[in-house]
PDB file of N, CA, C, O and CB in Angstrom:
ATOM      1  N   ALA A   1       0.859  -1.191   0.014  1.00  0.00           N
ATOM      2  CA  ALA A   1      -0.025   0.018   0.017  1.00  0.00           C
ATOM      3  C   ALA A   1       0.876   1.265   0.005  1.00  0.00           C
ATOM      4  O   ALA A   1       0.571   2.257  -0.656  1.00  0.00           O
ATOM      5  CB  ALA A   1      -1.004   0.035   1.303  1.00  0.00           C
ATOM      6  N   LEU A   2       2.006   1.193   0.761  1.00  0.00           N
ATOM      7  CA  LEU A   2       2.866   2.378   0.771  1.00  0.00           C
ATOM      8  C   LEU A   2       3.506   2.651  -0.565  1.00  0.00           C
ATOM      9  O   LEU A   2       3.664   3.801  -0.977  1.00  0.00           O
ATOM     10  CB  LEU A   2       3.932   2.232   1.804  1.00  0.00           C
ATOM     11  N   VAL A   3       3.883   1.548  -1.255  1.00  0.00           N
ATOM     12  CA  VAL A   3       4.486   1.692  -2.568  1.00  0.00           C
ATOM     13  C   VAL A   3       3.502   2.296  -3.566  1.00  0.00           C
ATOM     14  O   VAL A   3       3.860   3.158  -4.368  1.00  0.00           O
ATOM     15  CB  VAL A   3       4.983   0.342  -3.069  1.00  0.00           C
ATOM     16  N   CYS A   4       2.228   1.818  -3.501  1.00  0.00           N
ATOM     17  CA  CYS A   4       1.212   2.328  -4.387  1.00  0.00           C
ATOM     18  C   CYS A   4       0.934   3.824  -4.128  1.00  0.00           C
ATOM     19  O   CYS A   4       0.759   4.609  -5.061  1.00  0.00           O
ATOM     20  CB  CYS A   4      -0.063   1.513  -4.228  1.00  0.00           C
ATOM     21  N   TRP A   5       0.900   4.178  -2.886  1.00  0.00           N
ATOM     22  CA  TRP A   5       0.671   5.591  -2.515  1.00  0.00           C
ATOM     23  C   TRP A   5       1.813   6.448  -2.967  1.00  0.00           C
ATOM     24  O   TRP A   5       1.624   7.584  -3.403  1.00  0.00           O
ATOM     25  CB  TRP A   5       0.481   5.743  -1.005  1.00  0.00           C
ATOM     26  N   HIS A   6       3.046   5.883  -2.859  1.00  0.00           N
ATOM     27  CA  HIS A   6       4.224   6.650  -3.352  1.00  0.00           C
ATOM     28  C   HIS A   6       4.181   6.872  -4.797  1.00  0.00           C
ATOM     29  O   HIS A   6       4.473   7.973  -5.266  1.00  0.00           O
ATOM     30  CB  HIS A   6       5.499   5.962  -3.023  1.00  0.00           C
ATOM     31  N   LEU A   7       3.812   5.824  -5.569  1.00  0.00           N
ATOM     32  CA  LEU A   7       3.701   6.014  -7.004  1.00  0.00           C
ATOM     33  C   LEU A   7       2.618   6.999  -7.379  1.00  0.00           C
ATOM     34  O   LEU A   7       2.823   7.813  -8.280  1.00  0.00           O
ATOM     35  CB  LEU A   7       3.441   4.707  -7.672  1.00  0.00           C
ATOM     36  N   ILE A   8       1.461   6.955  -6.716  1.00  0.00           N
ATOM     37  CA  ILE A   8       0.394   7.924  -7.012  1.00  0.00           C
ATOM     38  C   ILE A   8       0.875   9.313  -6.684  1.00  0.00           C
ATOM     39  O   ILE A   8       0.567  10.241  -7.431  1.00  0.00           O
ATOM     40  CB  ILE A   8      -0.897   7.603  -6.223  1.00  0.00           C
ATOM     41  N   HIS A   9       1.634   9.518  -5.578  1.00  0.00           N
ATOM     42  CA  HIS A   9       2.127  10.803  -5.195  1.00  0.00           C
ATOM     43  C   HIS A   9       3.118  11.336  -6.237  1.00  0.00           C
ATOM     44  O   HIS A   9       3.103  12.522  -6.566  1.00  0.00           O
ATOM     45  CB  HIS A   9       2.770  10.725  -3.825  1.00  0.00           C
ATOM     46  N   GLU A  10       3.963  10.466  -6.741  1.00  0.00           N
ATOM     47  CA  GLU A  10       4.919  10.917  -7.778  1.00  0.00           C
ATOM     48  C   GLU A  10       4.189  11.289  -9.023  1.00  0.00           C
ATOM     49  O   GLU A  10       4.532  12.287  -9.658  1.00  0.00           O
ATOM     50  CB  GLU A  10       5.959   9.836  -8.093  1.00  0.00           C
ATOM     51  N   ILE A  11       3.161  10.505  -9.414  1.00  0.00           N
ATOM     52  CA  ILE A  11       2.460  10.838 -10.636  1.00  0.00           C
ATOM     53  C   ILE A  11       1.769  12.197 -10.483  1.00  0.00           C
ATOM     54  O   ILE A  11       1.709  12.982 -11.430  1.00  0.00           O
ATOM     55  CB  ILE A  11       1.437   9.737 -10.991  1.00  0.00           C
ATOM     56  N   GLN A  12       1.243  12.468  -9.266  1.00  0.00           N
ATOM     57  CA  GLN A  12       0.580  13.766  -9.046  1.00  0.00           C
ATOM     58  C   GLN A  12       1.588  14.867  -9.184  1.00  0.00           C
ATOM     59  O   GLN A  12       1.298  15.907  -9.776  1.00  0.00           O
ATOM     60  CB  GLN A  12      -0.096  13.832  -7.659  1.00  0.00           C
ATOM     61  N   ILE A  13       2.787  14.656  -8.641  1.00  0.00           N
ATOM     62  CA  ILE A  13       3.824  15.736  -8.750  1.00  0.00           C
ATOM     63  C   ILE A  13       4.194  15.953 -10.199  1.00  0.00           C
ATOM     64  O   ILE A  13       4.348  17.097 -10.628  1.00  0.00           O
ATOM     65  CB  ILE A  13       5.112  15.379  -7.925  1.00  0.00           C
ATOM     66  N   VAL A  14       4.343  14.881 -10.971  1.00  0.00           N
ATOM     67  CA  VAL A  14       4.662  15.016 -12.396  1.00  0.00           C
ATOM     68  C   VAL A  14       3.581  15.746 -13.111  1.00  0.00           C
ATOM     69  O   VAL A  14       3.906  16.613 -13.923  1.00  0.00           O
ATOM     70  CB  VAL A  14       4.879  13.667 -13.041  1.00  0.00           C
ATOM     71  N   ILE A  15       2.319  15.479 -12.889  1.00  0.00           N
ATOM     72  CA  ILE A  15       1.217  16.141 -13.504  1.00  0.00           C
ATOM     73  C   ILE A  15       1.193  17.618 -13.087  1.00  0.00           C
ATOM     74  O   ILE A  15       0.875  18.484 -13.902  1.00  0.00           O
ATOM     75  CB  ILE A  15      -0.085  15.441 -13.140  1.00  0.00           C
ATOM     76  N   PHE A  16       1.526  17.909 -11.830  1.00  0.00           N
ATOM     77  CA  PHE A  16       1.565  19.242 -11.350  1.00  0.00           C
ATOM     78  C   PHE A  16       2.635  20.060 -12.053  1.00  0.00           C
ATOM     79  O   PHE A  16       2.402  21.205 -12.439  1.00  0.00           O
ATOM     80  CB  PHE A  16       1.784  19.242  -9.886  1.00  0.00           C
ATOM     81  N   ILE A  17       3.843  19.447 -12.220  1.00  0.00           N
ATOM     82  CA  ILE A  17       4.906  20.127 -12.893  1.00  0.00           C
ATOM     83  C   ILE A  17       4.510  20.405 -14.331  1.00  0.00           C
ATOM     84  O   ILE A  17       4.682  21.517 -14.832  1.00  0.00           O
ATOM     85  CB  ILE A  17       6.185  19.316 -12.826  1.00  0.00           C
ATOM     86  N   ILE A  18       3.968  19.370 -15.000  1.00  0.00           N
ATOM     87  CA  ILE A  18       3.587  19.527 -16.412  1.00  0.00           C
ATOM     88  C   ILE A  18       2.602  20.687 -16.501  1.00  0.00           C
ATOM     89  O   ILE A  18       2.753  21.544 -17.372  1.00  0.00           O
ATOM     90  CB  ILE A  18       2.957  18.198 -16.997  1.00  0.00           C
ATOM     91  N   LYS A  19       1.613  20.739 -15.638  1.00  0.00           N
ATOM     92  CA  LYS A  19       0.613  21.833 -15.688  1.00  0.00           C
ATOM     93  C   LYS A  19       1.304  23.160 -15.521  1.00  0.00           C
ATOM     94  O   LYS A  19       1.012  24.092 -16.270  1.00  0.00           O
ATOM     95  CB  LYS A  19      -0.475  21.661 -14.592  1.00  0.00           C
ATOM     96  N   ASN A  20       2.193  23.284 -14.590  1.00  0.00           N
ATOM     97  CA  ASN A  20       2.858  24.544 -14.314  1.00  0.00           C
ATOM     98  C   ASN A  20       3.777  24.960 -15.515  1.00  0.00           C
ATOM     99  O   ASN A  20       3.848  26.144 -15.844  1.00  0.00           O
ATOM    100  CB  ASN A  20       3.688  24.421 -12.995  1.00  0.00           C
ATOM    101  N   VAL A  21       4.465  24.001 -16.155  1.00  0.00           N
ATOM    102  CA  VAL A  21       5.188  24.349 -17.357  1.00  0.00           C
ATOM    103  C   VAL A  21       4.274  24.776 -18.435  1.00  0.00           C
ATOM    104  O   VAL A  21       4.607  25.702 -19.175  1.00  0.00           O
ATOM    105  CB  VAL A  21       6.012  23.220 -17.822  1.00  0.00           C
ATOM    106  N   GLY A  22       3.161  24.176 -18.574  1.00  0.00           N
ATOM    107  CA  GLY A  22       2.205  24.568 -19.581  1.00  0.00           C
ATOM    108  C   GLY A  22       1.677  25.952 -19.383  1.00  0.00           C
ATOM    109  O   GLY A  22       1.502  26.717 -20.332  1.00  0.00           O
ATOM    110  N   LEU A  23       1.420  26.272 -18.111  1.00  0.00           N
ATOM    111  CA  LEU A  23       0.892  27.604 -17.784  1.00  0.00           C
ATOM    112  C   LEU A  23       2.011  28.634 -18.037  1.00  0.00           C
ATOM    113  O   LEU A  23       1.731  29.733 -18.515  1.00  0.00           O
ATOM    114  CB  LEU A  23       0.381  27.668 -16.276  1.00  0.00           C
ATOM    115  N   MET A  24       3.226  28.303 -17.734  1.00  0.00           N
ATOM    116  CA  MET A  24       4.295  29.262 -17.922  1.00  0.00           C
ATOM    117  C   MET A  24       4.563  29.472 -19.421  1.00  0.00           C
ATOM    118  O   MET A  24       4.979  30.547 -19.852  1.00  0.00           O
ATOM    119  CB  MET A  24       5.571  28.788 -17.201  1.00  0.00           C
ATOM    120  N   ASN A  25       4.307  28.397 -20.206  1.00  0.00           N
ATOM    121  CA  ASN A  25       4.466  28.615 -21.681  1.00  0.00           C
ATOM    122  C   ASN A  25       3.308  29.411 -22.258  1.00  0.00           C
ATOM    123  O   ASN A  25       3.472  30.039 -23.304  1.00  0.00           O
ATOM    124  CB  ASN A  25       4.571  27.261 -22.428  1.00  0.00           C
ATOM    125  N   GLN A  26       2.115  29.411 -21.605  1.00  0.00           N
ATOM    126  CA  GLN A  26       0.927  30.121 -22.154  1.00  0.00           C
ATOM    127  C   GLN A  26       0.939  31.598 -21.731  1.00  0.00           C
ATOM    128  O   GLN A  26       0.447  32.455 -22.465  1.00  0.00           O
ATOM    129  CB  GLN A  26      -0.401  29.436 -21.667  1.00  0.00           C
ATOM    130  N   THR A  27       1.514  31.905 -20.518  1.00  0.00           N
ATOM    131  CA  THR A  27       1.382  33.217 -19.977  1.00  0.00           C
ATOM    132  C   THR A  27       1.984  34.323 -20.921  1.00  0.00           C
ATOM    133  O   THR A  27       1.363  35.379 -21.045  1.00  0.00           O
ATOM    134  CB  THR A  27       2.052  33.246 -18.613  1.00  0.00           C
ATOM    135  N   PRO A  28       3.127  34.133 -21.567  1.00  0.00           N
ATOM    136  CA  PRO A  28       3.620  35.223 -22.430  1.00  0.00           C
ATOM    137  C   PRO A  28       2.642  35.619 -23.479  1.00  0.00           C
ATOM    138  O   PRO A  28       2.499  36.815 -23.737  1.00  0.00           O
ATOM    139  CB  PRO A  28       4.896  34.833 -23.088  1.00  0.00           C
ATOM    140  N   THR A  29       1.929  34.670 -24.129  1.00  0.00           N
ATOM    141  CA  THR A  29       0.971  35.034 -25.164  1.00  0.00           C
ATOM    142  C   THR A  29      -0.282  35.595 -24.577  1.00  0.00           C
ATOM    143  O   THR A  29      -0.958  36.377 -25.245  1.00  0.00           O
ATOM    144  CB  THR A  29       0.641  33.854 -26.023  1.00  0.00           C
ATOM    145  N   GLN A  30      -0.639  35.240 -23.355  1.00  0.00           N
ATOM    146  CA  GLN A  30      -1.861  35.786 -22.759  1.00  0.00           C
ATOM    147  C   GLN A  30      -1.664  37.201 -22.311  1.00  0.00           C
ATOM    148  O   GLN A  30      -2.567  38.029 -22.430  1.00  0.00           O
ATOM    149  CB  GLN A  30      -2.312  34.944 -21.592  1.00  0.00           C
ATOM    150  N   TYR A  31      -0.446  37.501 -21.777  1.00  0.00           N
ATOM    151  CA  TYR A  31      -0.251  38.834 -21.181  1.00  0.00           C
ATOM    152  C   TYR A  31       0.328  39.844 -22.192  1.00  0.00           C
ATOM    153  O   TYR A  31       0.552  41.006 -21.853  1.00  0.00           O
ATOM    154  CB  TYR A  31       0.683  38.728 -19.962  1.00  0.00           C
ATOM    155  N   LYS A  32       0.557  39.403 -23.396  1.00  0.00           N
ATOM    156  CA  LYS A  32       1.049  40.359 -24.424  1.00  0.00           C
ATOM    157  C   LYS A  32      -0.118  41.280 -24.751  1.00  0.00           C
ATOM    158  O   LYS A  32      -1.255  40.817 -24.838  1.00  0.00           O
ATOM    159  CB  LYS A  32       1.589  39.611 -25.744  1.00  0.00           C
ATOM    160  N   PRO A  33       0.135  42.570 -24.935  1.00  0.00           N
ATOM    161  CA  PRO A  33      -0.995  43.510 -25.328  1.00  0.00           C
ATOM    162  C   PRO A  33      -1.430  43.154 -26.728  1.00  0.00           C
ATOM    163  O   PRO A  33      -0.641  43.050 -27.667  1.00  0.00           O
ATOM    164  CB  PRO A  33      -0.552  45.057 -25.267  1.00  0.00           C
ATOM    165  N   ASN A  34      -2.772  42.968 -26.813  1.00  0.00           N
ATOM    166  CA  ASN A  34      -3.364  42.520 -28.081  1.00  0.00           C
ATOM    167  C   ASN A  34      -3.862  43.790 -28.783  1.00  0.00           C
ATOM    168  O   ASN A  34      -4.788  44.434 -28.291  1.00  0.00           O
ATOM    169  CB  ASN A  34      -4.552  41.453 -27.853  1.00  0.00           C
ATOM    170  N   PRO A  35      -3.266  44.161 -29.920  1.00  0.00           N
ATOM    171  CA  PRO A  35      -3.731  45.427 -30.623  1.00  0.00           C
ATOM    172  C   PRO A  35      -5.118  45.270 -31.208  1.00  0.00           C
ATOM    173  O   PRO A  35      -5.786  46.274 -31.458  1.00  0.00           O
ATOM    174  CB  PRO A  35      -2.748  45.821 -31.771  1.00  0.00           C
ATOM    175  N   TYR A  36      -5.581  44.047 -31.438  1.00  0.00           N
ATOM    176  CA  TYR A  36      -6.891  43.860 -32.062  1.00  0.00           C
ATOM    177  C   TYR A  36      -8.025  44.060 -31.050  1.00  0.00           C
ATOM    178  O   TYR A  36      -9.171  44.302 -31.426  1.00  0.00           O
ATOM    179  CB  TYR A  36      -6.984  42.461 -32.688  1.00  0.00           C
ATOM    180  N   LYS A  37      -7.686  43.955 -29.769  1.00  0.00           N
ATOM    181  CA  LYS A  37      -8.717  44.145 -28.707  1.00  0.00           C
ATOM    182  C   LYS A  37      -9.006  45.631 -28.587  1.00  0.00           C
ATOM    183  O   LYS A  37     -10.135  46.007 -28.271  1.00  0.00           O
ATOM    184  CB  LYS A  37      -8.241  43.557 -27.307  1.00  0.00           C
ATOM    185  N   ASN A  38      -8.036  46.476 -28.826  1.00  0.00           N
ATOM    186  CA  ASN A  38      -8.210  47.961 -28.640  1.00  0.00           C
ATOM    187  C   ASN A  38      -8.948  48.534 -29.818  1.00  0.00           C
ATOM    188  O   ASN A  38      -9.569  49.587 -29.672  1.00  0.00           O
ATOM    189  CB  ASN A  38      -6.829  48.693 -28.478  1.00  0.00           C
ATOM    190  N   LYS A  39      -8.921  47.916 -30.966  1.00  0.00           N
ATOM    191  CA  LYS A  39      -9.596  48.499 -32.136  1.00  0.00           C
ATOM    192  C   LYS A  39     -11.093  48.193 -32.084  1.00  0.00           C
ATOM    193  O   LYS A  39     -11.837  48.595 -32.977  1.00  0.00           O
ATOM    194  CB  LYS A  39      -8.980  47.953 -33.458  1.00  0.00           C
TER     195      LYS A  39
END
């Protein structure tokens, strides 16, 4: 049971890191000033 919980915990950490990397890759395009929105 401890090994299974450890594997689940590692998988959750990997998913968490992947989500954070994805968000960091998306933030530059989201926070750039969009000239089309002002027009």
